Coordinates of C-alpha atoms and ligand atoms in Angstrom, one line a residue:
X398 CA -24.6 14.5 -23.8
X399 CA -22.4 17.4 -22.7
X400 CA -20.2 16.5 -19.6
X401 CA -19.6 19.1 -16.7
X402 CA -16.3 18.5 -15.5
X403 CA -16.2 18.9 -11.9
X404 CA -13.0 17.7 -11.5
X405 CA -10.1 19.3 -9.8
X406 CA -7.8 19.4 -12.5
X407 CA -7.4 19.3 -15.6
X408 CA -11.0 21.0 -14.8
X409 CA -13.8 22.4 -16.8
X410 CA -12.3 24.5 -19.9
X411 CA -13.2 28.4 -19.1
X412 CA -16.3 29.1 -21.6
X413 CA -14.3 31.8 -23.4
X414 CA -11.1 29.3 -23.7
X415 CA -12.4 27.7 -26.7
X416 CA -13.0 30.9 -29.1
X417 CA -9.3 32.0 -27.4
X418 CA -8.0 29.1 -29.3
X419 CA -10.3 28.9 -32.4
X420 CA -8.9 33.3 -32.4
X421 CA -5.5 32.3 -31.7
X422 CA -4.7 30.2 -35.1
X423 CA -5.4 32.7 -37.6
X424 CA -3.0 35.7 -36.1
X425 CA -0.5 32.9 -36.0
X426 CA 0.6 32.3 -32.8
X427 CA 1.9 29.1 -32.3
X428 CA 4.5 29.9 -35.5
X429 CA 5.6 33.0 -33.2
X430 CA 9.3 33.3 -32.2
X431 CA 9.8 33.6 -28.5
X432 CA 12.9 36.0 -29.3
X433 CA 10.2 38.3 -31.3
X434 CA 8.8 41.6 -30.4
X435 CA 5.3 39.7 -30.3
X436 CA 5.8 37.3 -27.9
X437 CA 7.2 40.3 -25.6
X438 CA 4.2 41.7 -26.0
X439 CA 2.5 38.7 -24.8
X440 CA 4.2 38.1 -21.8
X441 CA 4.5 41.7 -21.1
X442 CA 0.2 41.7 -21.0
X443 CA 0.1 38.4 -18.9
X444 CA 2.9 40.1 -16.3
X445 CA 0.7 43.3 -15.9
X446 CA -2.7 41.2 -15.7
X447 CA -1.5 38.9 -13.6
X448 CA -0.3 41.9 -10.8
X449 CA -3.3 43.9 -11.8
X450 CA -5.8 40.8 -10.7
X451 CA -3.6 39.7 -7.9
X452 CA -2.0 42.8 -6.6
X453 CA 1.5 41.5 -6.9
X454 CA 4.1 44.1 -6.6
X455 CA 6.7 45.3 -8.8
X456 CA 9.3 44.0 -7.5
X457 CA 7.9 40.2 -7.3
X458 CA 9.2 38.9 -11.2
X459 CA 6.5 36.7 -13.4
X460 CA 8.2 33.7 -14.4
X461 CA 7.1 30.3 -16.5
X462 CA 7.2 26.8 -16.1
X463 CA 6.2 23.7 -17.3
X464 CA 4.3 22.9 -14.5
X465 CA 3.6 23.2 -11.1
X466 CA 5.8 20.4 -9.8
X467 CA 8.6 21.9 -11.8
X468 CA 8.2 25.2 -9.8
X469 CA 8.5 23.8 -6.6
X470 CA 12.0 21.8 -8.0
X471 CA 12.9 25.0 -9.1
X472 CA 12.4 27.2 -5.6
X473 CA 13.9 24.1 -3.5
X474 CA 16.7 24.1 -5.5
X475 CA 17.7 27.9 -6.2
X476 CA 16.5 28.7 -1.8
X477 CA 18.0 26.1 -0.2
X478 CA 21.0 25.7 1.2
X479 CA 20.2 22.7 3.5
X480 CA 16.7 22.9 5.2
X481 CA 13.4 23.4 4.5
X482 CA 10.1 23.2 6.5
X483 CA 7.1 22.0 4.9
X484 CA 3.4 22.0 6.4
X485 CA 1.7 18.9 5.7
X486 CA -1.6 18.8 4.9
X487 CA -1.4 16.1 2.2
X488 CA -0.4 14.3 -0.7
X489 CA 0.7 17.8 -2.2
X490 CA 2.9 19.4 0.6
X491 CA 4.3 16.0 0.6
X492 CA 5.3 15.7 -2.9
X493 CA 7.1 19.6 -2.2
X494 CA 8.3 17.7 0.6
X495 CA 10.2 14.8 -1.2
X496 CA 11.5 17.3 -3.8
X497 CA 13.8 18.3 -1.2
X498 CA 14.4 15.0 -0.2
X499 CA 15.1 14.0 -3.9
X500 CA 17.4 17.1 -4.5
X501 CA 19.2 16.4 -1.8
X502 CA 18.6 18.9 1.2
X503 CA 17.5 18.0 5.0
X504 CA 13.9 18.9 5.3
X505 CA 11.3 19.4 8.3
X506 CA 7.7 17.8 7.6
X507 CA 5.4 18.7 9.8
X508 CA 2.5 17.1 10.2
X509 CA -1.4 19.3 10.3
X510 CA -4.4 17.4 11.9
X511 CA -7.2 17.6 9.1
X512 CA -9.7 17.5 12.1
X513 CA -8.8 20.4 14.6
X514 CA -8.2 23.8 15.0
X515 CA -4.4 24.4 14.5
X516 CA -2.6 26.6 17.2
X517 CA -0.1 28.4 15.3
X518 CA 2.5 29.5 17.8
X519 CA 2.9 26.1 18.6
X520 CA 4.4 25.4 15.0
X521 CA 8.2 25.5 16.2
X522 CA 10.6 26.4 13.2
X523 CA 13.9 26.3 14.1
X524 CA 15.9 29.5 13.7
X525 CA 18.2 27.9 11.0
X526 CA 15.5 26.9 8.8
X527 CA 15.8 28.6 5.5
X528 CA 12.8 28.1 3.4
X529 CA 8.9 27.2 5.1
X530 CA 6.8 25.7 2.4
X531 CA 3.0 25.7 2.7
X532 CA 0.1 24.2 0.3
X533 CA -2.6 27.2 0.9
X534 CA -4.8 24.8 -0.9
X535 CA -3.9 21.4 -0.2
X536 CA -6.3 19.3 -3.7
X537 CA -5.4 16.3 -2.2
X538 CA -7.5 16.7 1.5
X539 CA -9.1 20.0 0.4
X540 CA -7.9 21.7 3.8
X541 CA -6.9 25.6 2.6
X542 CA -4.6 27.0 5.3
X543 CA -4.9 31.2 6.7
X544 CA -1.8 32.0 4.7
X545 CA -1.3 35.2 7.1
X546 CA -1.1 33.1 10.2
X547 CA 2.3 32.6 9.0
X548 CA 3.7 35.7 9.4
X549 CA 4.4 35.2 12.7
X550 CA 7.4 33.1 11.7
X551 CA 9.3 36.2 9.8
X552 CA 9.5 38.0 12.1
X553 CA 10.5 35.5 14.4
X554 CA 13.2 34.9 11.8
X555 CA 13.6 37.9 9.3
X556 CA 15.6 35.9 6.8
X557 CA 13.0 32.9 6.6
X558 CA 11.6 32.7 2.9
X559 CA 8.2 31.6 2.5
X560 CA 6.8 29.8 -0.7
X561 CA 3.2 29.2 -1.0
X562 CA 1.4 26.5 -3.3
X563 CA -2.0 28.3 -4.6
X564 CA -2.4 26.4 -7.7
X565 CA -5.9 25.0 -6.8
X566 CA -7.1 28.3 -4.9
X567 CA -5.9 30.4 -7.7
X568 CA -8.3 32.8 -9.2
X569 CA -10.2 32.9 -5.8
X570 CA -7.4 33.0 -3.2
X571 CA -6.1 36.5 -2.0
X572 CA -2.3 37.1 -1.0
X573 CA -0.4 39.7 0.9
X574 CA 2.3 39.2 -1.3
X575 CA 4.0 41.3 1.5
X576 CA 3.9 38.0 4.0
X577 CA 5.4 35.7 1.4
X578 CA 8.9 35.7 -0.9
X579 CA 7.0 33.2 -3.9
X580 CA 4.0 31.7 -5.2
X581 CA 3.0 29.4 -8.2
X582 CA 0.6 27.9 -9.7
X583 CA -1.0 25.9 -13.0
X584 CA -2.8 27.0 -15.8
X585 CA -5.3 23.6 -15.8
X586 CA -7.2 24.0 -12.5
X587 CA -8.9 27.4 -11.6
X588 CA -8.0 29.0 -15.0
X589 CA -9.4 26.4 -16.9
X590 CA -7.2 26.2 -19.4
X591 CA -5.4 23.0 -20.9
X592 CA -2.4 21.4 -18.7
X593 CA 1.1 22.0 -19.4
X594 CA 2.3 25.6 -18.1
X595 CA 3.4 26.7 -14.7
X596 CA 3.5 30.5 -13.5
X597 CA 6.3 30.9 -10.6
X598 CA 6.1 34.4 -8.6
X599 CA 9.1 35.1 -7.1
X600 CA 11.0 38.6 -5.1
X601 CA 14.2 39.8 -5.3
X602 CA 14.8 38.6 -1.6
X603 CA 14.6 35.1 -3.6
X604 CA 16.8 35.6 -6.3
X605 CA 19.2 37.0 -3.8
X606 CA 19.1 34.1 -1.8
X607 CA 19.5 32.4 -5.4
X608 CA 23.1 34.1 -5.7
X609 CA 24.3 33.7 -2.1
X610 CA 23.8 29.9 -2.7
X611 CA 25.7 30.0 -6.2
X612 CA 28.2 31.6 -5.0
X613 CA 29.2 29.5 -1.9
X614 CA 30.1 26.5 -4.8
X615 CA 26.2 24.4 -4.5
X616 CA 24.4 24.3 -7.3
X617 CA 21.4 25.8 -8.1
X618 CA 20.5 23.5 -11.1
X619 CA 21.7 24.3 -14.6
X620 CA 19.7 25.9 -17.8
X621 CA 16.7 26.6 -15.1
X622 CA 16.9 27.7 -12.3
X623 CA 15.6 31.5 -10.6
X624 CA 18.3 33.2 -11.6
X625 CA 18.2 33.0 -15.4
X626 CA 14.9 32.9 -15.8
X627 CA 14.4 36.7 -13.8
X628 CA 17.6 37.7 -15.8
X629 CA 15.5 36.6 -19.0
X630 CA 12.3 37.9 -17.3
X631 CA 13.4 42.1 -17.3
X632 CA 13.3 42.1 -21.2
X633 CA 10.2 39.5 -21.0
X634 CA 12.3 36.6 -22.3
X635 CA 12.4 32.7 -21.5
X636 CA 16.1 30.7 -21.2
X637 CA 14.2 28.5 -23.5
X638 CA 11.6 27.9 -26.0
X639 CA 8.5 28.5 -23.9
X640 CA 4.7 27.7 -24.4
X641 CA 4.0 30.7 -26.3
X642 CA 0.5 29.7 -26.9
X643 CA -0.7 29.2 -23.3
X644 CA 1.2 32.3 -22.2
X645 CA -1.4 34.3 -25.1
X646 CA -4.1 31.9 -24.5
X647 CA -3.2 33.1 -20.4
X648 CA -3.1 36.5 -21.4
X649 CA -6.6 36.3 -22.5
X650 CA -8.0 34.0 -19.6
X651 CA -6.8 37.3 -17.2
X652 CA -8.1 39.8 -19.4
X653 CA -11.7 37.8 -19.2
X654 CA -11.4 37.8 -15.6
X655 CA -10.0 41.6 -15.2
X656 CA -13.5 42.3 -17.2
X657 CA -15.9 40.2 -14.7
X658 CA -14.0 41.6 -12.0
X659 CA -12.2 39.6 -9.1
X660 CA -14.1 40.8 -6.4
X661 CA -17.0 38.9 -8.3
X662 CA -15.4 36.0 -9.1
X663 CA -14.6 35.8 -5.4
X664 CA -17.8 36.2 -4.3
X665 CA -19.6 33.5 -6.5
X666 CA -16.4 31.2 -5.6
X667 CA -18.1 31.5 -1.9
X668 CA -21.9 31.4 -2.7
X669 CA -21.3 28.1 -4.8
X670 CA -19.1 27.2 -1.8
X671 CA -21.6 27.5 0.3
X672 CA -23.8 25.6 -1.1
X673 CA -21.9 22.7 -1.4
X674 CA -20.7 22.6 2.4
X675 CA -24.7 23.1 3.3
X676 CA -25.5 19.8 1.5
X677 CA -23.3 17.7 3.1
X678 CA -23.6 19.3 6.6
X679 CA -27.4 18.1 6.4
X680 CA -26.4 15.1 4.6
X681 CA -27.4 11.9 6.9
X682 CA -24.5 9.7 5.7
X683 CA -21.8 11.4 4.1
X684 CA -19.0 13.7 6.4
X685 CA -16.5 16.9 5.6
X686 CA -13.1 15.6 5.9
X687 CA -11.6 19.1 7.1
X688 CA -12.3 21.0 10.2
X689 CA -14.7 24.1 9.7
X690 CA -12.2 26.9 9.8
X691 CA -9.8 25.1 6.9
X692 CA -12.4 24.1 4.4
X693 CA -11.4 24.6 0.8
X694 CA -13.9 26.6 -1.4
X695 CA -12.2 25.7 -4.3
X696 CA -11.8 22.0 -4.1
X697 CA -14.2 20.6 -1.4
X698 CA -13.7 17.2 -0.4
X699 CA -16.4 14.8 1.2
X700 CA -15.7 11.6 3.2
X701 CA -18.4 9.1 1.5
X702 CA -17.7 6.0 3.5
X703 CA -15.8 4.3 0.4
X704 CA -18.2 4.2 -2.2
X705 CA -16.7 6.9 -4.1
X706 CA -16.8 4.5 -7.6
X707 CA -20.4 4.1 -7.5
X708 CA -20.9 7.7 -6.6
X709 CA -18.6 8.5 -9.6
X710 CA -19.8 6.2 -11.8
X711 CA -23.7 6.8 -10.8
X712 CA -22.7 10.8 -11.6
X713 CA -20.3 10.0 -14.8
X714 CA -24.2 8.6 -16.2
X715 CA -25.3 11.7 -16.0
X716 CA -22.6 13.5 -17.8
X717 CA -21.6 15.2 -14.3
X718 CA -17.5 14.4 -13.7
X719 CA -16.1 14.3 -10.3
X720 CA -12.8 13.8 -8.7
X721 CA -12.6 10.2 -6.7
X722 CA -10.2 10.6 -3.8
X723 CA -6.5 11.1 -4.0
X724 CA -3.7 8.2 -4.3
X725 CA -4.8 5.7 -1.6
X726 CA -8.1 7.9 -0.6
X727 CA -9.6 6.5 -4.3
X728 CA -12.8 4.9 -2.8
X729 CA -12.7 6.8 0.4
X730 CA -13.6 10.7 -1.0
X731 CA -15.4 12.5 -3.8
X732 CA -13.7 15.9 -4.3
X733 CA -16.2 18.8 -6.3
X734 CA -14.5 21.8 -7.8
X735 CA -15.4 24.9 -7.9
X736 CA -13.3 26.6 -10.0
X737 CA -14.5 29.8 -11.6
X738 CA -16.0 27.6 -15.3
X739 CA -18.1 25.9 -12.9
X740 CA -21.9 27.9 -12.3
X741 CA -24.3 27.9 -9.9
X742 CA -26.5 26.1 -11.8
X743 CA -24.1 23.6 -12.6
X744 CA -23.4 22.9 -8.6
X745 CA -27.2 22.7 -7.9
X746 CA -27.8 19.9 -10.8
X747 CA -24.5 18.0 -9.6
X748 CA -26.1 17.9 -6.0
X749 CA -29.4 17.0 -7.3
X750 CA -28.4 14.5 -8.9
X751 CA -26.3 13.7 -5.8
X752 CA -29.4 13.3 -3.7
X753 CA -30.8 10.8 -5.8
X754 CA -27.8 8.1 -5.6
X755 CA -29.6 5.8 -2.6
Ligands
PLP1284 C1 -2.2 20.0 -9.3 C2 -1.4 20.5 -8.2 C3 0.0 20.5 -8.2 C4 0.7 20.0 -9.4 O1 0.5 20.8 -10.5 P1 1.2 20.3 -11.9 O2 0.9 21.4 -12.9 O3 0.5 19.0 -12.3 O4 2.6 20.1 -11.7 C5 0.6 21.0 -7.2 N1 0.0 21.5 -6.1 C6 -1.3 21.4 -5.9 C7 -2.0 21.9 -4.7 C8 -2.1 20.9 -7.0 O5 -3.4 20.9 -6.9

């Protein structure tokens, strides 16, 4: 039986990835030297896709990672002086959270209702705040936050840098890439490609902020950190041996979805959204976790009054792979993604299936 992996990451592989990788062993590509005129090419081809699908501007830099937790080590420590602000919304902005905490710095949690409508001017950010971290798309609670309700706080406080976690809205979310100073994400959810590389989108105000830190004496971390890898970055080089095969198996993930056309993908993202957030509206048991305005429509999550295992199990049966809840939410919440791999037709079996679990 084939298996359709719902899940919210690592998530159903992209149909295309598979022939990207079959494609990629003959040309050679894992033997490529990262120093080499080849692998520039590569990255220079992800860099352009990447602004060309996400209109990021030229003078945001394209840089790689190992992962998604890694980027946010790498922001706290190359931004921040002392303080940080992070929006909670779960077990993600917390673990960006405790990064700071781990590395050192004095950060402000602040905790989001998943049930209400959140009144954004009352969000108080002290003036000496450096760095305001948000989860636009918070996998762990599946509340996605109005990104551009934020601005509010920049001009507030001009020298305020915002970083924005999108890596489980990525393909379908949309930044102004003018309201934010860096972004990042992983390759495993939305793309649907294996696990194992971050992308971290960062602006000069950044690596500025990078240098001012370095050069009052704190450290900004050693081999990595923001400013060698945009130094590296102008002649589309890596301080160290980096995954050259994602980063072409990335470059062709883009060029698939520069075909289809974002504006589509987008659109599907919201019919199949819909769809799912219809079911369980008129379901006679089962709840949404998140207030109406904050609903993910990447990775919705449902309160099922903890019998998430049998749900699981009773879908797994069926070849149809779901996320349980997060961390201590296990039995408590089913979470369905919808990541671009993922049809209609796939989300209207899942739920028919769903409707016959008594
Ligand atoms: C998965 C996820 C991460 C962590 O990504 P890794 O690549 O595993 O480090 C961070 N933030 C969110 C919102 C996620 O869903």
């Amino acid at each position: 039986m084939e298996k359709i992996y719902f899940t919210v990451g690592p998530a159903q592989a992209y149909p295309t990835i598979k022939s990207h990788i079959i494609n990629a062993l003959p040309n050679d590509i894992i033997s490529l030297s990262h120093t080499g005129k080849d692998f520039l090419d590569i990255y220079r081809k992800v860099s352009s896709n990447l602004r060309q699908l996400f209109d990021i501007p030229d003078n945001y830099h394209i840089l790689f990672t190992g992962s998604s937790t890694e980027s946010m080590e790498r922001i706290i420590a190359s931004t921040v002086e002392r303080k940080s602000f992070h929006i909670i919304t779960g077990g993600f902005a917390k673990k960006f959270h405790k990064t700071a905490v781990d590395l050192g710095k004095m950060p402000t949690p602040f905790e989001i209702s998943l049930h209400d409508k959140i009144n954004f001017s009352k969000i108080d950010i002290p003036s000496d705040i450096e760095l305001l971290c948000i989860t636009e798309n918070d996998t762990s609670t599946g509340m996605q936050l109005p990104i551009s309700e934020f601005k509010l706080f920049k001009n507030k406080n001009p020298n305020l840098l915002i970083a924005v976690d999108i890596v489980s809205s990525i393909p379908y979310t949309r930044l102004d890439y003018s309201e934010i100073d860096m972004a990042f994400f992983s390759v495993q959810k939305g793309l649907g490609m294996p696990p194992g590389l971050g992308v971290l989108i960062v602006n000069d105000r950044s690596i500025e902020k990078a240098k001012f830190i370095k050069k009052n004496g704190i450290s900004i971390g050693s081999h990595f950190n923001l400013i060698s890898l945009a130094e590296k970055e102008q002649n589309f080089k890596t301080p160290a041996t980096p995954n050259v095969f994602y980063i072409y198996l990335l470059s062709k993930i883009t060029e698939d979805f520069l075909n289809i056309g974002i504006n589509k993908i987008r659109q599907e993202t919201e019919e199949k959204a819909k769809y799912i957030y219809d079911f369980f509206d008129n379901h006679p048991v089962y709840k949404q976790l998140v207030y109406k305005d904050y609903r993910s429509l990447t990775t919705p999550v449902i309160d099922v009054c903890n019998q998430a295992e049998e749900i699981f199990d009773f879908l797994a049966e069926r070849g149809l792979i779901v996320s349980k809840g997060y961390s201590t939410d296990v039995k408590k919440h089913i979470r369905i993604a919808n990541f671009p791999a993922i049809k209609m037709k796939h989300i209207q079996q899942l739920l028919c299936e769903f409707s016959k679990f008594a």
